[in-house]
XYZ file of C-alpha atoms in Angstrom:
572
model
C 12.569 -71.039 36.477
C 15.885 -72.868 36.704
C 16.019 -76.441 37.985
C 18.311 -76.613 41.043
C 19.784 -79.804 42.476
C 21.025 -79.966 46.072
C 22.616 -82.794 48.011
C 22.072 -83.975 51.574
C 21.976 -87.177 53.605
C 19.335 -89.745 52.604
C 17.346 -90.287 55.802
C 14.179 -92.084 54.716
C 13.866 -93.940 51.409
C 11.428 -93.101 48.649
C 10.703 -90.232 46.268
C 8.190 -87.450 46.906
C 7.070 -84.582 44.668
C 4.876 -81.679 45.809
C 4.819 -77.899 46.368
C 6.963 -76.832 49.305
C 5.792 -75.440 52.609
C 8.504 -73.568 54.473
C 9.080 -73.912 58.212
C 11.712 -71.565 59.627
C 12.304 -71.262 63.341
C 13.234 -67.872 64.677
C 13.197 -67.392 68.415
C 11.171 -64.329 69.399
C 13.078 -61.125 69.969
C 13.956 -59.581 73.287
C 10.676 -57.814 73.985
C 10.442 -56.577 77.571
C 8.538 -58.896 79.903
C 7.111 -57.052 82.898
C 7.400 -59.964 85.350
C 9.612 -62.619 83.708
C 9.517 -65.004 86.659
C 5.731 -65.068 86.723
C 5.566 -65.253 82.928
C 7.933 -68.246 82.900
C 5.947 -70.139 85.519
C 2.683 -69.517 83.655
C 4.265 -70.607 80.350
C 5.561 -73.813 81.947
C 2.101 -74.607 83.334
C 0.436 -73.972 79.957
C 3.071 -75.965 78.124
C 2.740 -78.903 80.510
C -1.014 -78.985 80.037
C -0.630 -78.854 76.241
C 2.015 -81.610 76.128
C -0.094 -83.802 78.404
C -3.032 -83.559 76.015
C -0.923 -84.309 72.954
C 0.799 -87.267 74.632
C -2.564 -88.749 75.624
C -3.762 -88.484 72.019
C -0.552 -89.973 70.619
C -0.752 -93.010 72.883
C -4.402 -93.484 71.894
C -3.367 -93.428 68.230
C -0.568 -95.919 68.831
C 2.156 -93.389 67.972
C 4.569 -94.612 70.609
C 7.802 -93.013 69.324
C 6.364 -89.509 69.283
C 4.589 -89.977 72.604
C 7.800 -91.025 74.328
C 9.727 -88.017 73.008
C 7.102 -85.557 74.210
C 6.812 -87.402 77.519
C 10.530 -86.767 77.971
C 9.864 -83.052 77.462
C 7.123 -83.247 80.075
C 9.578 -84.781 82.541
C 11.984 -81.905 81.909
C 9.234 -79.386 82.623
C 8.462 -81.187 85.874
C 12.127 -81.304 86.897
C 12.869 -78.651 89.563
C 16.510 -78.665 88.450
C 15.432 -77.351 85.049
C 12.882 -74.805 86.238
C 15.045 -73.857 89.216
C 18.043 -73.019 87.018
C 15.916 -70.897 84.684
C 14.477 -69.000 87.645
C 17.956 -68.578 89.157
C 19.301 -67.098 85.898
C 16.322 -64.771 85.625
C 17.027 -63.647 89.174
C 20.629 -62.920 88.142
C 19.417 -60.523 85.471
C 19.204 -62.629 82.312
C 16.210 -62.119 80.069
C 13.676 -64.918 80.136
C 14.641 -66.032 76.623
C 18.366 -66.107 77.445
C 17.743 -67.933 80.712
C 15.721 -70.645 78.979
C 18.248 -71.046 76.148
C 21.210 -71.185 78.546
C 19.495 -73.807 80.669
C 18.587 -75.920 77.646
C 22.198 -75.793 76.447
C 23.442 -76.956 79.831
C 20.942 -79.821 79.907
C 21.967 -80.780 76.376
C 25.605 -80.983 77.462
C 24.621 -83.619 80.012
C 23.393 -85.817 77.159
C 26.955 -86.503 76.078
C 28.994 -85.916 72.978
C 28.014 -88.790 70.700
C 26.280 -87.948 67.440
C 23.177 -89.835 68.505
C 22.780 -87.891 71.730
C 23.558 -84.572 70.075
C 20.543 -85.198 67.868
C 18.384 -84.985 71.005
C 19.388 -81.325 71.399
C 16.721 -80.421 68.849
C 14.073 -81.970 71.126
C 15.156 -79.602 73.895
C 15.239 -76.621 71.545
C 11.692 -77.495 70.573
C 10.690 -77.114 74.203
C 12.625 -73.857 74.568
C 11.006 -72.406 71.441
C 7.503 -73.087 72.666
C 8.075 -71.719 76.172
C 9.561 -68.496 74.819
C 6.869 -68.213 72.168
C 4.154 -68.506 74.825
C 5.724 -65.738 76.879
C 6.081 -63.380 73.923
C 2.828 -64.287 72.219
C 4.716 -65.367 69.097
C 3.374 -67.947 66.682
C 4.936 -71.369 66.378
C 4.940 -73.013 62.900
C 1.739 -75.022 62.476
C 1.562 -78.155 60.316
C -1.755 -79.560 61.511
C -3.885 -77.444 59.172
C -2.268 -78.299 55.840
C -4.938 -79.288 53.321
C -2.971 -80.562 50.299
C 0.105 -82.658 49.559
C 3.281 -80.765 50.456
C 7.009 -81.196 50.813
C 7.988 -79.815 54.208
C 11.161 -77.750 53.919
C 12.679 -76.543 57.184
C 15.827 -75.486 58.916
C 14.913 -78.226 61.420
C 11.730 -80.034 62.455
C 10.797 -80.451 66.086
C 8.782 -83.208 67.827
C 5.817 -80.968 68.573
C 5.515 -80.138 64.867
C 5.704 -83.698 63.575
C 3.253 -84.801 66.283
C 0.640 -82.383 64.888
C 1.587 -82.843 61.232
C -0.938 -84.484 58.911
C 1.471 -87.121 57.719
C -0.808 -88.475 55.015
C -0.408 -85.114 53.246
C 3.387 -84.933 53.520
C 5.046 -86.111 50.302
C 8.554 -85.515 51.609
C 10.716 -83.774 54.199
C 13.906 -81.788 53.590
C 15.876 -80.105 56.359
C 18.959 -77.939 56.415
C 20.191 -79.280 59.744
C 20.104 -82.621 61.471
C 21.337 -86.131 60.872
C 19.613 -89.422 60.197
C 19.012 -89.871 63.955
C 17.162 -86.558 64.200
C 13.553 -86.806 65.315
C 12.192 -85.781 61.911
C 14.237 -88.491 60.185
C 13.033 -91.196 62.576
C 9.392 -90.194 62.181
C 9.784 -89.990 58.394
C 11.050 -93.584 58.307
C 8.278 -94.777 60.608
C 5.620 -93.288 58.323
C 7.297 -94.053 55.018
C 7.845 -90.382 54.151
C 10.871 -89.742 51.901
C 13.364 -87.498 53.698
C 16.712 -85.847 53.101
C 18.525 -84.050 55.935
C 21.616 -81.880 56.246
C 21.014 -80.091 52.936
C 23.448 -77.186 52.870
C 21.987 -73.819 51.729
C 18.529 -75.371 51.409
C 16.694 -72.269 52.611
C 18.589 -70.102 50.146
C 17.017 -71.975 47.260
C 13.512 -72.690 48.586
C 11.247 -69.776 49.440
C 7.970 -71.681 49.750
C 5.425 -72.762 47.133
C 7.933 -74.101 44.587
C 7.640 -77.648 43.330
C 10.248 -79.818 45.059
C 11.445 -83.393 44.519
C 12.749 -85.238 47.590
C 14.783 -88.331 46.702
C 15.423 -90.171 49.955
C 17.366 -92.930 48.214
C 20.300 -90.942 46.874
C 19.909 -87.795 49.026
C 18.918 -85.381 46.251
C 16.627 -82.339 46.472
C 15.431 -80.848 43.166
C 13.857 -77.393 43.271
C 11.710 -76.267 40.300
C 12.124 -79.583 38.457
C 11.500 -79.810 34.739
C 8.401 -81.779 33.619
C 10.548 -84.693 32.454
C 12.350 -84.692 35.828
C 9.001 -84.880 37.638
C 7.807 -87.746 35.449
C 11.005 -89.717 36.067
C 10.879 -89.024 39.818
C 7.272 -90.204 40.156
C 8.024 -93.368 38.210
C 11.089 -94.064 40.347
C 9.050 -93.414 43.485
C 6.400 -95.956 42.556
C 8.942 -98.672 41.852
C 10.970 -97.925 44.980
C 7.872 -98.102 47.188
C 7.081 -101.544 45.825
C 10.636 -102.719 46.339
C 11.100 -101.288 49.812
C 7.766 -102.584 51.049
C 8.763 -106.086 50.028
C 12.456 -106.157 50.928
C 13.044 -103.681 53.772
C 12.622 -106.032 56.713
C 13.221 -109.539 55.357
C 16.333 -111.692 55.322
C 18.001 -112.273 51.966
C 17.579 -115.682 50.379
C 18.359 -116.723 46.846
C 15.601 -118.367 44.849
C 17.040 -121.801 45.693
C 17.120 -121.096 49.445
C 20.757 -120.058 49.962
C 21.119 -117.470 52.733
C 23.056 -114.265 52.052
C 23.974 -111.896 54.896
C 23.417 -108.269 53.892
C 25.183 -105.923 56.289
C 25.701 -102.165 56.416
C 28.732 -99.969 55.827
C 28.556 -96.994 58.164
C 30.829 -94.037 58.787
C 29.152 -92.489 61.836
C 26.727 -93.395 64.648
C 23.991 -91.570 62.723
C 24.060 -94.121 59.944
C 23.418 -97.007 62.307
C 19.796 -95.843 62.504
C 19.231 -96.795 58.881
C 20.966 -100.138 59.363
C 18.660 -100.921 62.304
C 15.620 -99.655 60.399
C 16.295 -102.037 57.507
C 17.025 -104.928 59.896
C 20.531 -105.279 58.530
C 22.375 -108.499 59.349
C 24.931 -106.384 61.174
C 27.524 -103.719 60.464
C 30.022 -105.146 58.017
C 32.208 -102.043 58.151
C 32.391 -99.293 60.748
C 34.770 -96.629 59.439
C 36.212 -95.082 62.589
C 37.777 -92.036 60.917
C 34.867 -89.841 62.101
C 36.342 -90.074 65.595
C 39.794 -88.849 64.582
C 39.280 -86.237 61.857
C 38.404 -82.587 62.462
C 39.966 -82.234 65.893
C 43.273 -81.120 67.383
C 43.940 -84.204 69.497
C 43.102 -87.899 69.160
C 40.025 -89.332 70.881
C 40.690 -90.857 74.273
C 40.246 -94.518 75.076
C 37.151 -93.660 77.126
C 35.533 -91.678 74.306
C 36.122 -94.469 71.818
C 34.990 -97.145 74.251
C 31.758 -95.272 74.935
C 30.873 -94.976 71.264
C 31.847 -98.536 70.291
C 29.887 -99.876 73.252
C 26.815 -97.839 72.322
C 26.918 -98.997 68.708
C 27.520 -102.636 69.622
C 24.629 -102.576 72.086
C 22.258 -101.118 69.514
C 23.053 -103.702 66.816
C 23.494 -106.689 69.185
C 23.477 -109.661 68.826
C 24.437 -109.021 65.212
C 28.096 -108.260 64.494
C 29.698 -104.834 64.543
C 32.904 -105.025 62.499
C 35.198 -102.176 63.513
C 37.906 -101.162 61.076
C 40.817 -99.484 62.796
C 41.784 -95.954 61.811
C 42.499 -95.781 58.071
C 44.173 -92.487 57.166
C 47.337 -91.356 55.436
C 48.907 -88.366 53.776
C 45.761 -87.739 51.741
C 43.751 -87.357 54.984
C 46.294 -85.884 57.413
C 45.645 -85.474 61.120
C 46.935 -82.322 62.854
C 48.279 -84.358 65.776
C 50.308 -86.727 63.565
C 53.436 -85.635 61.724
C 53.339 -86.632 58.075
C 56.163 -86.355 55.618
C 55.243 -85.099 52.187
C 54.616 -88.116 49.971
C 54.639 -88.184 46.189
C 51.943 -90.838 46.241
C 50.148 -91.045 49.602
C 47.993 -93.957 48.407
C 51.165 -96.074 48.262
C 52.717 -94.577 51.356
C 52.268 -94.409 55.102
C 48.597 -95.217 55.593
C 46.316 -97.711 57.310
C 48.087 -100.267 59.480
C 51.467 -98.882 58.395
C 50.684 -95.556 60.021
C 49.258 -97.244 63.123
C 52.426 -99.280 63.626
C 54.423 -96.042 63.451
C 52.013 -94.108 65.710
C 51.818 -96.900 68.250
C 49.790 -95.025 70.838
C 46.938 -94.498 68.350
C 46.839 -98.225 67.614
C 47.082 -99.400 71.210
C 44.477 -96.933 72.472
C 41.982 -97.899 69.792
C 42.552 -101.619 70.309
C 41.994 -101.277 74.066
C 38.747 -99.387 73.481
C 37.526 -102.097 71.097
C 38.477 -104.917 73.474
C 36.605 -103.287 76.357
C 33.539 -102.590 74.220
C 33.535 -106.187 72.958
C 32.264 -107.264 76.390
C 28.958 -105.561 75.523
C 28.275 -106.869 72.034
C 29.306 -108.974 69.088
C 32.314 -106.906 68.014
C 34.850 -107.964 65.396
C 38.057 -106.020 64.740
C 39.964 -105.658 61.483
C 43.075 -103.937 60.220
C 43.187 -101.812 57.057
C 45.799 -101.731 54.269
C 47.415 -105.037 55.153
C 49.990 -106.009 52.521
C 52.209 -108.648 54.189
C 51.760 -111.695 56.409
C 54.166 -110.198 58.957
C 51.774 -107.241 59.398
C 48.951 -109.643 60.253
C 51.142 -111.425 62.809
C 52.148 -108.099 64.369
C 48.532 -106.912 64.452
C 47.395 -110.040 66.293
C 50.295 -109.626 68.712
C 49.181 -106.082 69.572
C 45.612 -107.272 70.203
C 46.814 -110.057 72.498
C 49.220 -107.790 74.388
C 46.602 -105.094 74.997
C 44.085 -107.703 76.129
C 46.622 -109.056 78.637
C 47.407 -105.555 79.930
C 43.743 -104.789 80.498
C 43.095 -108.108 82.229
C 46.131 -107.602 84.480
C 44.445 -104.407 85.690
C 41.206 -106.270 86.366
C 39.389 -104.733 83.391
C 37.032 -107.132 81.551
C 37.770 -107.621 77.860
C 35.986 -109.359 75.026
C 37.706 -111.598 72.528
C 36.596 -110.236 69.159
C 37.136 -112.076 65.936
C 40.246 -110.727 64.236
C 40.289 -110.001 60.530
C 41.931 -107.980 57.807
C 40.851 -105.872 54.892
C 41.838 -107.347 51.552
C 42.627 -104.202 49.591
C 46.136 -104.935 48.358
C 46.683 -107.669 45.732
C 49.619 -109.141 47.656
C 47.309 -110.365 50.428
C 44.811 -111.817 47.979
C 47.670 -113.682 46.316
C 48.774 -114.990 49.733
C 45.282 -115.571 51.088
C 46.055 -119.208 51.894
C 48.892 -118.116 54.217
C 46.885 -115.205 55.613
C 44.012 -117.535 56.497
C 46.282 -119.207 59.075
C 46.299 -115.997 61.118
C 42.806 -114.477 60.778
C 39.210 -115.336 61.617
C 37.758 -113.463 58.665
C 38.513 -111.516 55.506
C 36.701 -108.370 54.368
C 37.358 -107.618 50.718
C 37.433 -103.874 50.053
C 36.802 -103.884 46.326
C 37.225 -100.119 45.974
C 40.912 -100.119 46.897
C 41.527 -103.624 45.590
C 40.408 -102.404 42.165
C 42.535 -99.270 42.449
C 45.699 -101.143 43.349
C 45.121 -104.010 40.924
C 44.555 -101.761 37.908
C 46.941 -98.971 39.013
C 44.063 -96.538 38.468
C 43.281 -93.841 41.039
C 39.591 -94.253 41.846
C 39.037 -90.494 42.110
C 40.977 -89.502 38.978
C 38.606 -88.723 36.106
C 41.370 -89.228 33.550
C 41.654 -92.925 34.374
C 37.999 -93.531 35.238
C 37.633 -95.635 32.099
C 40.222 -98.057 33.536
C 38.943 -98.208 37.116
C 36.130 -100.785 37.195
C 35.521 -103.352 39.927
C 33.975 -105.578 37.257
C 37.432 -106.204 35.781
C 38.183 -109.950 35.502
C 41.517 -109.524 37.303
C 39.711 -108.194 40.387
C 37.286 -111.119 40.300
C 40.165 -113.600 40.116
C 41.675 -112.102 43.271
C 38.303 -112.346 44.999
C 38.081 -115.995 44.002
C 41.535 -116.664 45.509
C 40.424 -115.215 48.834
C 37.125 -117.125 48.823
C 38.855 -120.433 48.075
C 41.471 -119.852 50.800
C 38.783 -118.924 53.313
C 36.710 -122.008 52.521
C 39.764 -124.282 52.844
C 40.466 -122.975 56.367
C 36.803 -122.513 57.378
C 37.202 -118.726 57.593
C 34.539 -116.082 57.009
C 34.766 -113.862 53.938
C 32.693 -110.850 52.942
C 32.785 -107.925 50.550
C 32.433 -104.366 51.826
C 33.208 -102.350 48.700
C 30.813 -100.767 46.232
C 30.896 -103.907 44.106
C 28.630 -105.462 46.739
C 25.702 -103.277 45.685
C 26.460 -103.196 41.965
C 23.663 -105.313 40.434
C 25.957 -106.314 37.573
C 28.831 -107.455 39.774
C 27.432 -108.580 43.152
C 25.714 -111.629 41.587
C 29.104 -112.674 40.221
C 30.657 -112.293 43.705
C 27.919 -114.450 45.193
C 28.402 -116.993 42.433
C 32.084 -117.153 43.366
C 31.157 -118.121 46.928
C 30.834 -114.819 48.813
C 27.918 -115.020 51.265
C 28.267 -111.682 53.073
C 27.800 -108.320 51.383
C 28.149 -105.060 53.290
C 26.651 -102.050 51.543
C 25.393 -98.516 52.155
C 22.317 -98.818 54.423
C 19.851 -97.449 51.872
C 21.045 -100.075 49.365
C 20.092 -103.016 51.588
C 16.614 -103.573 50.077
C 18.047 -103.390 46.550
C 20.627 -106.050 47.342
C 18.005 -108.297 48.903
C 15.930 -107.838 45.763
C 18.545 -109.046 43.337
C 19.581 -111.871 45.668
C 15.966 -113.070 45.570
C 16.164 -113.278 41.768
C 19.206 -115.588 41.777
C 19.712 -119.321 41.866
C 23.115 -119.939 43.381
C 23.689 -123.107 41.402
C 23.270 -121.166 38.165
C 25.202 -118.194 39.551
C 28.194 -120.390 40.362
C 28.379 -121.751 36.834
C 28.024 -118.320 35.224
C 30.472 -116.660 37.649
C 33.180 -119.192 36.872
C 32.750 -118.408 33.183
C 33.085 -114.703 34.024
C 36.563 -115.394 35.408
C 37.674 -116.084 31.849
C 36.217 -112.841 30.508
C 38.608 -110.307 28.989
C 36.769 -107.073 29.832
C 34.466 -105.546 32.454
C 31.729 -105.248 29.835
C 31.774 -108.998 29.347
C 31.700 -109.559 33.105
C 28.678 -107.278 33.490
C 26.828 -109.162 30.806
C 27.391 -112.358 32.780
C 26.092 -110.645 35.916
C 22.877 -109.641 34.176
C 22.363 -113.195 33.006
C 22.371 -114.320 36.647
C 19.587 -111.956 37.706
C 17.601 -112.139 34.492
C 17.076 -109.937 31.506
C 13.751 -108.575 32.769
C 15.463 -106.653 35.583
C 15.803 -102.971 34.727
C 19.065 -101.191 35.553
C 19.531 -97.477 36.010
C 22.626 -95.358 36.519
C 21.889 -94.763 40.204
C 21.209 -98.344 41.143
C 18.788 -101.163 40.624
C 15.116 -100.503 40.146
C 12.696 -103.123 38.902
């Protein structure tokens, strides 16, 4: 058998290895129902009785999250608007199955269009499946009678299934659909079950019974793993469990008591769930491109406001740092005219594009200002390269705030900051600090522009390294300028979770690191191994290094030689 590796979204950390059990949902066919109206009413009554019993048991077992989800289904069953619409559609000639599905879709539309609320659609489909199955006498997948450790592989998992599932026998969960806010992902995190969701073509490669590895840290599924792969996965799983148990929900302090804020980089509302789960110190970077890409027209002010408000409310009182739209010729939008550029990474992108497409900038700024009333929102501009751009950016924020207030619309006053991605701003950080409240150092692009090495070009990968001393010197300039003006400075690039480099950044004076949500416990771990006084001395020596290799050796000295480093991150 050939080992197959698949990729998805890491939804619950840890590593699980076990034979797979396959759960595939297929709605029953269109068998003729003699009296569909009567059959529907009987199915609703039976379903209500069943849900009531399960909810009572879940509350008794202290399983609040699952109980609340099924209680919501019970409320839907008791809602005459739901049952009345199904009965109306049946009366108009639709089959019972079609009437139920159409009604569920209409109810789902009322939930809204945000990613978080779309995830609730699966809860409704769960209800629809069971009603139709009762009418047609079809079987619904059963997970309560499993008798050995398994990895549950499914197109999607529904609340009724996870409620009955013997969780102590589930080594991992892998689904083809769903995001990290899906019910299965939430339950997996609550019970410490490794999970990966959104695995494309998963059911094409898993037929049931095969050995499967679920790596909920890096989002990997391995089907038919080799013996050495299994051994490595089990070892990694043991070490990750120890680390996550200790560092998932605690604040980060160095060994000598210095506080470090560990925040989350997120690119969609889905990912906020992991940030909340790990008790992140906030969102250090919200990439807003998800709102603008993959559509024929830009998102409205209302749509943006709704999403920013929701996210800010869910992370409050911790900060939500919103980066304005950051696209260019490499990520074109159908509703923006782009000229062909020889090098789009040095062309019209980030704040440059927003100044040209003024309506995009002004609309997004207004949405952020309105949402800032409901949470601790900060706003920052991408791809800033001159002081005049910072001045113009602040002017736009002030003008849009005044326009909203003149119309009687409440606005917040978010902290205003800039991304430090271009060396020119790092070199002028002292002047920039006069005009901003905070800096966020994007080490990915800062490295690319400093070393003139495309970060996605394999031919120059040996040059691109955020551990390069020249990058560190630019970071130090920004930190010193920020300290002199009492400004906030953080790092939101991948260097912040690199165990060789992040200790150097902290030694240089950075006290805020924003990283991928599932890296938060790792970062807290290596922070706990540091003494900032020692880190400062070693980091300053690293500034005089001549190569990234030398810098990394300094970084390892800060944490200690007994820490073990692997290619996919820090394990101990």
